[in-house]
Amino acid sequence: MSKAHVIGLGKSGVAAARLLKREGWEVELSDRNTSETLLEQQQELAAEQITVKLGQSLELNGANLPQLIVVSPGVPWDIPVLVEARQLGIETIGEMELAWRNLQSLPWVGITGTNGKTTTTALIAAIFQAAELNAPACGNIGYAACEVALSNRGQGTGDRGQRDRERGGVTSIQNPKSKIQNHVDWVIAEVSSYQIESSSSLAPRIGVWTTFTPDHLSRHKTLENYYNIKAKLLRQSELQVFNGDDAYLSQLGLSAWPDAYWTSVRGKDFLISEKGFYIEDGWVVEKLTATSAPEPIVKVSSLRMVGEHNQQNLLMAVATARLAGINRDAIALAVREFPGVAHRLEHICTWEGIDFINDSKATNYDAAEVGLASVNSPAILIAGGEAKAGDDTAWLAQIQTKAAAVLLIGSAAPAFAKRLREVGYHNYHIVETMDRAIPKSAELAKQYQAPVVLLSPACASFDQYPNFEVRGDRFRHLCLAWAGGWKPARVELPELENSSQESIVQGR
């Protein structure tokens, strides 16, 4: 029996291990961490005859080497053991590639980009589901891609799928987290640079590129490497949809992507090519060829989410749906009912006229700039966490324009405080933790008559939380507790030498 080794006991790793086991592989799974939860998973998988090794990493020694190594998305592609494996001729792939090999008879939509891909993916899935297509969202959102492969019991491109596409009917929108039905029609995959990097043959029917700004450079080293990884997915896609309002992508334009469908919120005159999707007179308008007449598809006002960036996401989602043959009624229903994405400008509650908004998914400067630009001003901003490399200039300018005060949390707080001082912004408070930020934010919102408290960290979460979701969930819990009547005692802040406004909130 051929032996496969899966690295990483997360959702993706477990799904990959189960898929390999179903295919007849002898499967071993390793994770360098150990915890009570992982021990429970170890026992559960042992019952399925999948060996799990906790607290240790894969070592390539001895005669019993694996023929295949599958890597979870969070595992760096260039760690020494993977470099060694490739040198030894051991096939090494990512979990997404494994799913593709099992689902390549189905049409895929692959969505990538620095920012905007989660909202765009969720909206595309909602539209496809409103058209009665079984189109689960997976990858960086919803299911692991291998979970979709495990659930699929049909070809998905047969009679039922064809009937659904021809009918294009309207039904209620499925919950992307609900159980996957058999006979998948389309796979809607949010694909990160990590997943593209470890996928050699992934080739979607439709590829979507939302935005491109510097990110993950600690892993990808250079902007050119990061771009080339993203571009690989689009080059291998049959049809391509680009955000034509993105500064970097629009500069490349037709010279790099001559056959793509471009989008623009600014109207037909700003389309990069003679075909694409744009906003005009409050409508999303389609122009499928250079000679076809423009056709209005859906009203922009149907979308409940705020911000120009969400109009860009809407354009790309509608473009994808139309290229897949979905009719206007299904699109209109899905857009009208779409609630938005958790942790991305998610409205949590309103307390005494102040909106508390969770934008925990804003893990870099560009996303945080968009988040702050999208809310009413003046805002009380909560920022900080584990800092990333990147250009903070536009983010700092947005803070100067829209933030009445900034509360800084996490390991980045001192560095952020220094950067704020350097640009002449002094109304910040180092509060260190989310628990201290919420009561202080409510106090400041009252003081400055700010209509919004916004968590938009501009940072990764790993200094204090396992991921941005847990960070956002903590924000949600604290906000709802505050709005529901739980109030910590007011904390007096000490005066510091650097600024009369700078402060560190002491523990209760």
Short mmCIF file of C-alpha atoms in Angstrom, two decimals:
data_model
loop_
_atom_site.label_atom_id
_atom_site.label_comp_id
_atom_site.label_asym_id
_atom_site.label_seq_id
_atom_site.Cartn_x
_atom_site.Cartn_y
_atom_site.Cartn_z
CA MET A 1 0.00 0.00 0.00
CA SER A 2 1.35 3.45 -0.93
CA LYS A 3 2.12 5.74 1.99
CA ALA A 4 1.05 9.39 2.26
CA HIS A 5 2.00 11.88 4.95
CA VAL A 6 -0.15 14.93 5.78
CA ILE A 7 1.41 17.87 7.63
CA GLY A 8 -0.93 19.88 9.86
CA LEU A 9 -3.89 18.67 11.94
CA GLY A 10 -6.24 21.50 11.03
CA LYS A 11 -9.51 21.28 9.13
CA SER A 12 -7.68 21.00 5.81
CA GLY A 13 -5.21 18.38 7.03
CA VAL A 14 -7.89 16.15 8.54
CA ALA A 15 -10.00 16.34 5.36
CA ALA A 16 -6.94 15.54 3.21
CA ALA A 17 -6.08 12.54 5.39
CA ARG A 18 -9.61 11.17 5.17
CA LEU A 19 -9.71 11.66 1.39
CA LEU A 20 -6.39 9.84 0.97
CA LYS A 21 -7.60 7.02 3.21
CA ARG A 22 -10.72 6.66 1.07
CA GLU A 23 -8.48 6.39 -2.00
CA GLY A 24 -6.60 3.49 -0.45
CA TRP A 25 -3.47 5.18 0.88
CA GLU A 26 -1.78 4.31 4.15
CA VAL A 27 -2.04 7.70 5.86
CA GLU A 28 0.04 9.32 8.58
CA LEU A 29 -0.68 12.81 9.84
CA SER A 30 1.68 14.93 11.96
CA ASP A 31 1.42 18.20 13.87
CA ARG A 32 4.18 19.81 15.88
CA ASN A 33 1.63 21.05 18.44
CA THR A 34 -0.27 19.12 21.08
CA SER A 35 -3.40 19.99 23.04
CA GLU A 36 -6.49 18.36 24.51
CA THR A 37 -8.42 19.08 21.32
CA LEU A 38 -5.68 17.58 19.15
CA LEU A 39 -5.52 14.49 21.37
CA GLU A 40 -9.27 14.00 20.89
CA GLN A 41 -8.80 14.30 17.11
CA GLN A 42 -5.93 11.82 17.31
CA GLN A 43 -8.21 9.23 18.95
CA GLU A 44 -11.02 9.89 16.48
CA LEU A 45 -8.72 9.45 13.47
CA ALA A 46 -7.06 6.37 14.99
CA ALA A 47 -10.50 4.73 14.87
CA GLU A 48 -10.43 5.42 11.11
CA GLN A 49 -6.99 3.80 10.85
CA ILE A 50 -5.22 7.11 10.30
CA THR A 51 -2.04 7.47 12.36
CA VAL A 52 -1.60 10.87 14.03
CA LYS A 53 1.73 11.96 15.53
CA LEU A 54 1.51 15.00 17.80
CA GLY A 55 4.32 17.16 19.09
CA GLN A 56 6.64 16.20 16.27
CA SER A 57 7.47 17.06 12.68
CA LEU A 58 7.98 14.86 9.65
CA GLU A 59 11.51 13.44 9.37
CA LEU A 60 12.71 11.88 6.14
CA ASN A 61 15.00 9.11 7.29
CA GLY A 62 14.93 5.35 7.05
CA ALA A 63 13.57 3.16 4.31
CA ASN A 64 9.85 3.75 4.91
CA LEU A 65 9.54 7.12 3.15
CA PRO A 66 6.16 8.39 1.97
CA GLN A 67 5.39 8.49 -1.73
CA LEU A 68 3.24 11.60 -1.26
CA ILE A 69 3.31 14.56 1.16
CA VAL A 70 0.25 16.81 1.48
CA VAL A 71 0.70 20.18 3.15
CA SER A 72 -1.95 22.19 5.01
CA PRO A 73 -2.25 25.87 3.88
CA GLY A 74 -0.53 27.34 6.93
CA VAL A 75 2.66 25.29 6.49
CA PRO A 76 5.43 27.26 4.68
CA TRP A 77 6.29 25.75 1.32
CA ASP A 78 10.04 26.21 1.78
CA ILE A 79 10.65 24.63 5.20
CA PRO A 80 13.71 22.32 5.11
CA VAL A 81 11.79 19.03 5.23
CA LEU A 82 9.72 19.99 2.17
CA VAL A 83 12.81 21.15 0.27
CA GLU A 84 14.45 17.84 1.14
CA ALA A 85 11.36 15.89 0.09
CA ARG A 86 11.33 17.49 -3.33
CA GLN A 87 15.05 16.82 -3.71
CA LEU A 88 14.38 13.15 -2.91
CA GLY A 89 11.71 13.04 -5.60
CA ILE A 90 8.80 12.71 -3.17
CA GLU A 91 5.71 14.32 -4.66
CA THR A 92 4.74 17.25 -2.44
CA ILE A 93 1.43 19.05 -2.91
CA GLY A 94 -1.03 21.23 -1.00
CA GLU A 95 -4.45 20.20 0.26
CA MET A 96 -6.10 22.33 -2.44
CA GLU A 97 -4.22 20.45 -5.19
CA LEU A 98 -5.36 17.13 -3.72
CA ALA A 99 -8.98 18.33 -3.80
CA TRP A 100 -8.58 19.55 -7.39
CA ARG A 101 -7.33 16.14 -8.51
CA ASN A 102 -10.53 14.63 -7.13
CA LEU A 103 -12.88 17.33 -8.43
CA GLN A 104 -11.37 18.47 -11.73
CA SER A 105 -14.31 17.07 -13.70
CA LEU A 106 -16.36 19.90 -12.12
CA PRO A 107 -16.20 23.58 -13.05
CA TRP A 108 -14.39 25.69 -10.44
CA VAL A 109 -14.37 29.38 -9.62
CA GLY A 110 -11.02 30.32 -8.07
CA ILE A 111 -10.93 33.66 -6.25
CA THR A 112 -7.65 35.19 -5.12
CA GLY A 113 -6.35 38.62 -4.18
CA THR A 114 -4.79 40.46 -1.27
CA ASN A 115 -8.08 41.86 0.03
CA GLY A 116 -11.73 41.39 -0.87
CA LYS A 117 -11.55 37.71 -1.76
CA THR A 118 -13.60 36.40 1.18
CA THR A 119 -16.55 38.74 0.60
CA THR A 120 -16.39 38.12 -3.15
CA THR A 121 -16.24 34.34 -2.65
CA ALA A 122 -19.18 34.36 -0.25
CA LEU A 123 -21.28 36.50 -2.59
CA ILE A 124 -20.45 34.33 -5.61
CA ALA A 125 -21.47 31.21 -3.67
CA ALA A 126 -24.70 32.89 -2.57
CA ILE A 127 -25.58 33.79 -6.18
CA PHE A 128 -24.85 30.29 -7.49
CA GLN A 129 -26.93 28.79 -4.68
CA ALA A 130 -29.81 31.17 -5.43
CA ALA A 131 -29.75 29.71 -8.95
CA GLU A 132 -30.33 26.23 -7.42
CA LEU A 133 -26.77 25.15 -8.05
CA ASN A 134 -25.01 23.10 -5.39
CA ALA A 135 -21.95 25.32 -5.15
CA PRO A 136 -20.21 25.13 -1.77
CA ALA A 137 -17.71 27.79 -0.78
CA CYS A 138 -14.40 26.28 0.25
CA GLY A 139 -10.70 26.89 0.71
CA ASN A 140 -10.03 29.93 2.89
CA ILE A 141 -13.77 30.21 3.55
CA GLY A 142 -16.36 27.62 4.53
CA TYR A 143 -15.20 24.06 3.98
CA ALA A 144 -11.75 22.71 3.37
CA ALA A 145 -11.56 21.87 -0.34
CA CYS A 146 -11.01 18.19 0.49
CA GLU A 147 -14.26 18.19 2.49
CA VAL A 148 -16.05 19.02 -0.75
CA ALA A 149 -14.22 16.17 -2.48
CA LEU A 150 -15.22 13.79 0.32
CA SER A 151 -18.87 14.78 0.05
CA ASN A 152 -19.18 14.63 -3.73
CA ARG A 153 -20.77 11.40 -4.90
CA GLY A 154 -21.47 12.34 -8.50
CA GLN A 155 -19.75 13.89 -11.45
CA GLY A 156 -21.57 17.17 -10.89
CA THR A 157 -21.51 17.96 -14.60
CA GLY A 158 -24.16 15.44 -15.54
CA ASP A 159 -27.89 15.72 -16.12
CA ARG A 160 -28.81 17.31 -12.80
CA GLY A 161 -26.16 20.01 -13.01
CA GLN A 162 -27.06 20.73 -16.62
CA ARG A 163 -30.76 21.00 -15.75
CA ASP A 164 -29.93 23.43 -12.95
CA ARG A 165 -27.82 25.60 -15.21
CA GLU A 166 -30.48 25.68 -17.92
CA ARG A 167 -33.22 26.45 -15.41
CA GLY A 168 -31.26 29.16 -13.57
CA GLY A 169 -34.16 29.22 -11.14
CA VAL A 170 -34.45 31.09 -7.87
CA THR A 171 -34.53 29.50 -4.45
CA SER A 172 -33.60 30.50 -0.92
CA ILE A 173 -29.89 30.92 -0.31
CA GLN A 174 -28.19 28.00 1.39
CA ASN A 175 -25.95 28.51 4.40
CA PRO A 176 -22.38 27.98 3.13
CA LYS A 177 -21.62 26.21 6.42
CA SER A 178 -24.49 23.73 6.10
CA LYS A 179 -23.84 20.11 5.17
CA ILE A 180 -22.59 19.70 1.61
CA GLN A 181 -25.07 17.90 -0.60
CA ASN A 182 -24.02 15.13 -2.97
CA HIS A 183 -23.58 15.91 -6.68
CA VAL A 184 -21.73 19.21 -6.46
CA ASP A 185 -22.34 21.45 -9.51
CA TRP A 186 -19.63 24.09 -9.03
CA VAL A 187 -16.74 24.49 -6.61
CA ILE A 188 -16.37 28.08 -5.35
CA ALA A 189 -12.86 28.29 -3.89
CA GLU A 190 -11.15 31.17 -2.13
CA VAL A 191 -7.51 30.45 -2.89
CA SER A 192 -4.70 32.09 -0.93
CA SER A 193 -1.17 32.58 -2.22
CA TYR A 194 -0.11 29.71 0.06
CA GLN A 195 -2.60 27.38 -1.60
CA ILE A 196 -1.67 28.45 -5.13
CA GLU A 197 2.02 27.98 -4.33
CA SER A 198 1.40 24.33 -3.44
CA SER A 199 -0.99 23.58 -6.33
CA SER A 200 0.65 22.60 -9.60
CA SER A 201 -2.36 21.82 -11.79
CA LEU A 202 -5.32 23.77 -10.31
CA ALA A 203 -7.12 25.26 -13.33
CA PRO A 204 -10.51 26.91 -12.59
CA ARG A 205 -13.17 27.51 -15.22
CA ILE A 206 -13.31 31.11 -13.96
CA GLY A 207 -10.46 32.87 -12.13
CA VAL A 208 -11.07 36.10 -10.18
CA TRP A 209 -8.36 38.53 -8.97
CA THR A 210 -9.76 41.04 -6.47
CA THR A 211 -6.83 43.28 -5.45
CA PHE A 212 -3.05 43.27 -5.27
CA THR A 213 -0.97 45.05 -2.62
CA PRO A 214 2.11 43.96 -0.65
CA ASP A 215 1.30 41.23 1.90
CA HIS A 216 2.82 37.99 3.23
CA LEU A 217 6.27 39.24 2.20
CA SER A 218 7.84 37.55 5.22
CA ARG A 219 6.89 34.29 3.46
CA HIS A 220 7.14 35.23 -0.24
CA LYS A 221 10.19 37.53 0.16
CA THR A 222 9.54 39.86 -2.80
CA LEU A 223 6.53 41.55 -4.37
CA GLU A 224 7.45 39.93 -7.69
CA ASN A 225 7.28 36.44 -6.15
CA TYR A 226 3.94 37.25 -4.53
CA TYR A 227 2.55 38.57 -7.83
CA ASN A 228 3.75 35.58 -9.83
CA ILE A 229 2.13 33.15 -7.41
CA LYS A 230 -1.23 34.93 -7.71
CA ALA A 231 -0.86 35.26 -11.49
CA LYS A 232 -0.31 31.50 -11.83
CA LEU A 233 -3.94 30.82 -10.81
CA LEU A 234 -5.30 33.30 -13.35
CA ARG A 235 -3.07 32.06 -16.16
CA GLN A 236 -4.42 28.55 -15.61
CA SER A 237 -8.05 29.77 -15.59
CA GLU A 238 -10.19 29.46 -18.71
CA LEU A 239 -11.92 32.81 -18.09
CA GLN A 240 -10.49 35.70 -16.07
CA VAL A 241 -12.18 38.48 -14.08
CA PHE A 242 -10.11 41.41 -12.79
CA ASN A 243 -10.80 44.38 -10.54
CA GLY A 244 -10.02 47.18 -12.95
CA ASP A 245 -10.07 49.76 -10.15
CA ASP A 246 -7.06 48.18 -8.44
CA ALA A 247 -4.05 50.45 -8.95
CA TYR A 248 -1.51 47.67 -9.50
CA LEU A 249 -3.64 45.40 -11.70
CA SER A 250 -4.98 48.24 -13.84
CA GLN A 251 -1.42 49.40 -14.59
CA LEU A 252 -0.66 45.99 -16.09
CA GLY A 253 -3.94 46.04 -17.99
CA LEU A 254 -4.32 44.52 -21.43
CA SER A 255 -0.60 44.13 -21.98
CA ALA A 256 -0.49 41.41 -19.31
CA TRP A 257 -4.10 40.17 -19.45
CA PRO A 258 -5.50 40.83 -22.95
CA ASP A 259 -8.46 38.42 -22.73
CA ALA A 260 -9.70 39.25 -19.22
CA TYR A 261 -13.07 40.71 -18.26
CA TRP A 262 -12.34 43.94 -16.37
CA THR A 263 -14.62 45.77 -13.93
CA SER A 264 -14.95 49.38 -12.78
CA VAL A 265 -17.20 51.15 -10.30
CA ARG A 266 -16.43 54.41 -12.17
CA GLY A 267 -18.32 53.61 -15.35
CA LYS A 268 -17.92 52.42 -18.92
CA ASP A 269 -15.29 55.03 -19.80
CA PHE A 270 -12.96 53.51 -17.20
CA LEU A 271 -13.19 49.94 -18.48
CA ILE A 272 -9.72 48.73 -19.43
CA SER A 273 -11.00 46.62 -22.33
CA GLU A 274 -14.04 46.70 -24.59
CA LYS A 275 -15.75 44.00 -22.57
CA GLY A 276 -16.46 43.87 -18.88
CA PHE A 277 -18.78 44.96 -16.08
CA TYR A 278 -19.23 48.47 -14.72
CA ILE A 279 -21.56 50.67 -12.68
CA GLU A 280 -23.71 53.25 -14.44
CA ASP A 281 -26.79 55.12 -13.18
CA GLY A 282 -26.90 52.92 -10.08
CA TRP A 283 -26.86 49.61 -11.99
CA VAL A 284 -24.29 46.90 -12.55
CA VAL A 285 -24.00 46.82 -16.35
CA GLU A 286 -22.70 43.94 -18.45
CA LYS A 287 -20.87 44.23 -21.76
CA LEU A 288 -19.81 40.72 -22.75
CA THR A 289 -18.15 41.52 -26.09
CA ALA A 290 -16.76 44.54 -27.90
CA THR A 291 -19.85 44.68 -30.13
CA SER A 292 -22.63 43.63 -27.72
CA ALA A 293 -25.06 46.16 -26.28
CA PRO A 294 -24.69 47.06 -22.59
CA GLU A 295 -27.24 45.27 -20.39
CA PRO A 296 -28.26 46.28 -16.84
CA ILE A 297 -28.12 43.29 -14.46
CA VAL A 298 -28.81 44.36 -10.86
CA LYS A 299 -29.23 47.57 -8.87
CA VAL A 300 -26.21 48.49 -6.78
CA SER A 301 -28.54 49.66 -3.99
CA SER A 302 -29.70 46.04 -3.54
CA LEU A 303 -26.42 45.32 -1.76
CA ARG A 304 -26.62 46.02 1.96
CA MET A 305 -22.85 46.33 2.53
CA VAL A 306 -21.28 49.78 2.54
CA GLY A 307 -18.17 51.07 0.81
CA GLU A 308 -16.83 51.40 -2.72
CA HIS A 309 -14.74 48.26 -2.20
CA ASN A 310 -17.94 46.25 -1.74
CA GLN A 311 -19.25 47.64 -5.02
CA GLN A 312 -16.06 46.32 -6.60
CA ASN A 313 -16.72 42.94 -4.96
CA LEU A 314 -20.28 43.05 -6.28
CA LEU A 315 -19.05 43.68 -9.83
CA MET A 316 -16.68 40.74 -9.75
CA ALA A 317 -19.32 38.44 -8.27
CA VAL A 318 -21.91 39.43 -10.89
CA ALA A 319 -19.33 39.05 -13.67
CA THR A 320 -18.55 35.53 -12.47
CA ALA A 321 -22.21 34.59 -12.25
CA ARG A 322 -23.00 35.89 -15.73
CA LEU A 323 -20.00 34.09 -17.24
CA ALA A 324 -21.39 30.93 -15.62
CA GLY A 325 -24.77 31.54 -17.28
CA ILE A 326 -26.77 32.54 -14.18
CA ASN A 327 -29.83 34.70 -14.82
CA ARG A 328 -30.62 38.15 -13.45
CA ASP A 329 -33.44 37.03 -11.12
CA ALA A 330 -31.15 34.69 -9.17
CA ILE A 331 -28.48 37.39 -9.00
CA ALA A 332 -30.94 40.01 -7.76
CA LEU A 333 -32.29 37.67 -5.05
CA ALA A 334 -28.85 36.71 -3.80
CA VAL A 335 -27.53 40.27 -3.73
CA ARG A 336 -30.65 41.51 -1.92
CA GLU A 337 -30.43 38.81 0.77
CA PHE A 338 -26.65 38.72 1.18
CA PRO A 339 -25.83 39.59 4.81
CA GLY A 340 -22.11 40.18 4.41
CA VAL A 341 -19.18 38.28 5.89
CA ALA A 342 -18.35 37.78 9.54
CA HIS A 343 -15.34 39.81 10.70
CA ARG A 344 -15.41 42.08 7.63
CA LEU A 345 -17.20 45.34 8.51
CA GLU A 346 -19.68 43.22 10.47
CA HIS A 347 -22.19 45.29 12.45
CA ILE A 348 -22.27 43.83 15.97
CA CYS A 349 -24.63 46.10 17.92
CA THR A 350 -25.72 49.66 18.55
CA TRP A 351 -25.31 51.08 22.06
CA GLU A 352 -26.71 54.53 22.82
CA GLY A 353 -26.49 55.49 19.15
CA ILE A 354 -22.94 54.15 18.68
CA ASP A 355 -22.38 51.34 16.16
CA PHE A 356 -19.78 48.71 17.09
CA ILE A 357 -18.28 47.19 13.93
CA ASN A 358 -16.05 44.12 13.68
CA ASP A 359 -13.43 44.31 10.93
CA SER A 360 -11.06 41.77 12.47
CA LYS A 361 -10.33 40.33 9.02
CA ALA A 362 -8.45 43.55 8.18
CA THR A 363 -5.04 42.00 8.86
CA ASN A 364 -2.95 44.44 6.80
CA TYR A 365 -2.72 48.20 6.26
CA ASP A 366 -4.64 48.25 2.98
CA ALA A 367 -7.62 46.33 4.35
CA ALA A 368 -7.68 48.51 7.48
CA GLU A 369 -7.56 51.67 5.37
CA VAL A 370 -10.58 50.44 3.40
CA GLY A 371 -12.39 49.55 6.62
CA LEU A 372 -11.89 52.99 8.14
CA ALA A 373 -12.83 54.70 4.86
CA SER A 374 -16.11 52.76 4.80
CA VAL A 375 -17.55 53.88 8.15
CA ASN A 376 -19.01 57.18 9.29
CA SER A 377 -16.70 59.63 10.97
CA PRO A 378 -15.46 60.52 13.45
CA ALA A 379 -14.71 56.93 14.49
CA ILE A 380 -13.01 55.38 17.49
CA LEU A 381 -10.51 52.93 16.01
CA ILE A 382 -9.15 49.81 17.74
CA ALA A 383 -5.96 48.65 16.02
CA GLY A 384 -2.93 46.49 16.67
CA GLY A 385 -1.85 42.90 17.03
CA GLU A 386 1.12 41.22 15.36
CA ALA A 387 2.45 43.74 12.85
CA LYS A 388 3.09 42.87 9.20
CA ALA A 389 5.49 44.40 6.72
CA GLY A 390 3.87 46.89 4.37
CA ASP A 391 3.31 50.57 3.52
CA ASP A 392 1.26 52.22 6.27
CA THR A 393 1.17 55.69 4.66
CA ALA A 394 -2.39 55.65 3.32
CA TRP A 395 -3.69 53.98 6.49
CA LEU A 396 -2.14 56.68 8.68
CA ALA A 397 -3.61 59.38 6.43
CA GLN A 398 -7.03 57.80 6.80
CA ILE A 399 -6.64 57.79 10.59
CA GLN A 400 -5.78 61.49 10.55
CA THR A 401 -8.90 62.18 8.49
CA LYS A 402 -11.48 59.95 10.16
CA ALA A 403 -10.41 58.77 13.64
CA ALA A 404 -11.33 60.81 16.70
CA ALA A 405 -9.12 58.51 18.78
CA VAL A 406 -7.15 55.29 18.36
CA LEU A 407 -6.91 52.47 20.91
CA LEU A 408 -3.84 50.27 20.45
CA ILE A 409 -3.69 46.61 21.42
CA GLY A 410 -1.21 43.78 21.07
CA SER A 411 2.52 43.63 20.41
CA ALA A 412 2.38 46.29 17.66
CA ALA A 413 1.03 48.96 20.03
CA PRO A 414 4.35 50.70 20.86
CA ALA A 415 5.45 50.76 17.21
CA PHE A 416 2.05 52.04 16.07
CA ALA A 417 2.14 54.73 18.76
CA LYS A 418 5.54 55.84 17.46
CA ARG A 419 4.27 55.97 13.85
CA LEU A 420 1.21 57.99 14.90
CA ARG A 421 3.43 60.50 16.72
CA GLU A 422 5.67 60.76 13.66
CA VAL A 423 2.73 61.89 11.50
CA GLY A 424 1.54 64.32 14.16
CA TYR A 425 -1.37 62.27 15.53
CA HIS A 426 -1.38 62.19 19.34
CA ASN A 427 -4.90 61.13 20.33
CA TYR A 428 -4.05 57.49 20.92
CA HIS A 429 -4.19 55.22 23.95
CA ILE A 430 -2.21 52.02 24.48
CA VAL A 431 -4.76 49.69 26.07
CA GLU A 432 -2.97 46.41 25.31
CA THR A 433 -6.00 44.07 25.33
CA MET A 434 -9.46 43.86 23.76
CA ASP A 435 -11.04 43.57 27.22
CA ARG A 436 -9.69 47.01 28.09
CA ALA A 437 -10.42 48.49 24.66
CA ILE A 438 -14.20 48.09 24.68
CA PRO A 439 -15.09 50.14 27.79
CA LYS A 440 -12.53 52.77 26.82
CA SER A 441 -13.89 52.94 23.27
CA ALA A 442 -17.43 53.49 24.57
CA GLU A 443 -16.19 56.25 26.86
CA LEU A 444 -14.31 57.98 24.04
CA ALA A 445 -17.20 57.62 21.60
CA LYS A 446 -19.40 59.49 24.07
CA GLN A 447 -16.71 62.11 24.64
CA TYR A 448 -16.19 62.81 20.93
CA GLN A 449 -19.78 62.11 19.80
CA ALA A 450 -18.38 59.42 17.50
CA PRO A 451 -21.06 57.31 15.77
CA VAL A 452 -18.79 54.28 15.31
CA VAL A 453 -16.38 52.09 17.25
CA LEU A 454 -14.39 50.11 14.69
CA LEU A 455 -12.11 47.13 15.28
CA SER A 456 -9.87 47.17 12.20
CA PRO A 457 -6.49 45.94 13.43
CA ALA A 458 -4.16 46.26 10.39
CA CYS A 459 -2.34 43.31 11.97
CA ALA A 460 -2.28 39.56 12.24
CA SER A 461 -3.77 38.17 15.45
CA PHE A 462 -1.21 35.60 16.47
CA ASP A 463 0.29 37.57 19.36
CA GLN A 464 -2.94 37.23 21.36
CA TYR A 465 -5.33 34.96 19.42
CA PRO A 466 -5.15 31.77 17.32
CA ASN A 467 -6.63 33.59 14.30
CA PHE A 468 -8.56 36.69 13.29
CA GLU A 469 -11.88 34.88 13.77
CA VAL A 470 -11.25 34.28 17.47
CA ARG A 471 -10.15 37.92 17.81
CA GLY A 472 -13.36 39.09 16.14
CA ASP A 473 -15.46 36.72 18.25
CA ARG A 474 -13.90 38.20 21.41
CA PHE A 475 -14.76 41.69 20.19
CA ARG A 476 -18.32 40.56 19.48
CA HIS A 477 -18.71 38.98 22.90
CA LEU A 478 -17.41 42.05 24.73
CA CYS A 479 -19.53 44.47 22.68
CA LEU A 480 -22.73 42.49 23.23
CA ALA A 481 -21.95 42.19 26.94
CA TRP A 482 -21.40 45.95 27.12
CA ALA A 483 -24.58 46.76 25.20
CA GLY A 484 -26.47 44.28 27.37
CA GLY A 485 -25.63 46.13 30.54
CA TRP A 486 -22.36 44.65 31.80
CA LYS A 487 -20.01 47.54 32.55
CA PRO A 488 -16.51 47.28 34.01
CA ALA A 489 -15.63 50.04 36.44
CA ARG A 490 -14.29 53.17 34.78
CA VAL A 491 -10.51 53.18 34.73
CA GLU A 492 -8.50 56.32 35.40
CA LEU A 493 -5.63 56.70 32.97
CA PRO A 494 -2.21 57.95 34.08
CA GLU A 495 -0.66 60.95 32.38
CA LEU A 496 2.46 60.09 30.39
CA GLU A 497 5.32 62.33 29.37
CA ASN A 498 5.07 61.82 25.60
CA SER A 499 1.53 63.01 25.14
CA SER A 500 -1.31 64.19 27.28
CA GLN A 501 -3.53 61.85 25.25
CA GLU A 502 -1.37 58.73 25.34
CA SER A 503 -2.40 56.21 27.97
CA ILE A 504 -2.17 52.65 29.14
CA VAL A 505 -5.37 51.28 30.64
CA GLN A 506 -4.59 49.41 33.83
CA GLY A 507 -6.16 46.08 34.69
CA ARG A 508 -9.44 46.05 36.62
#
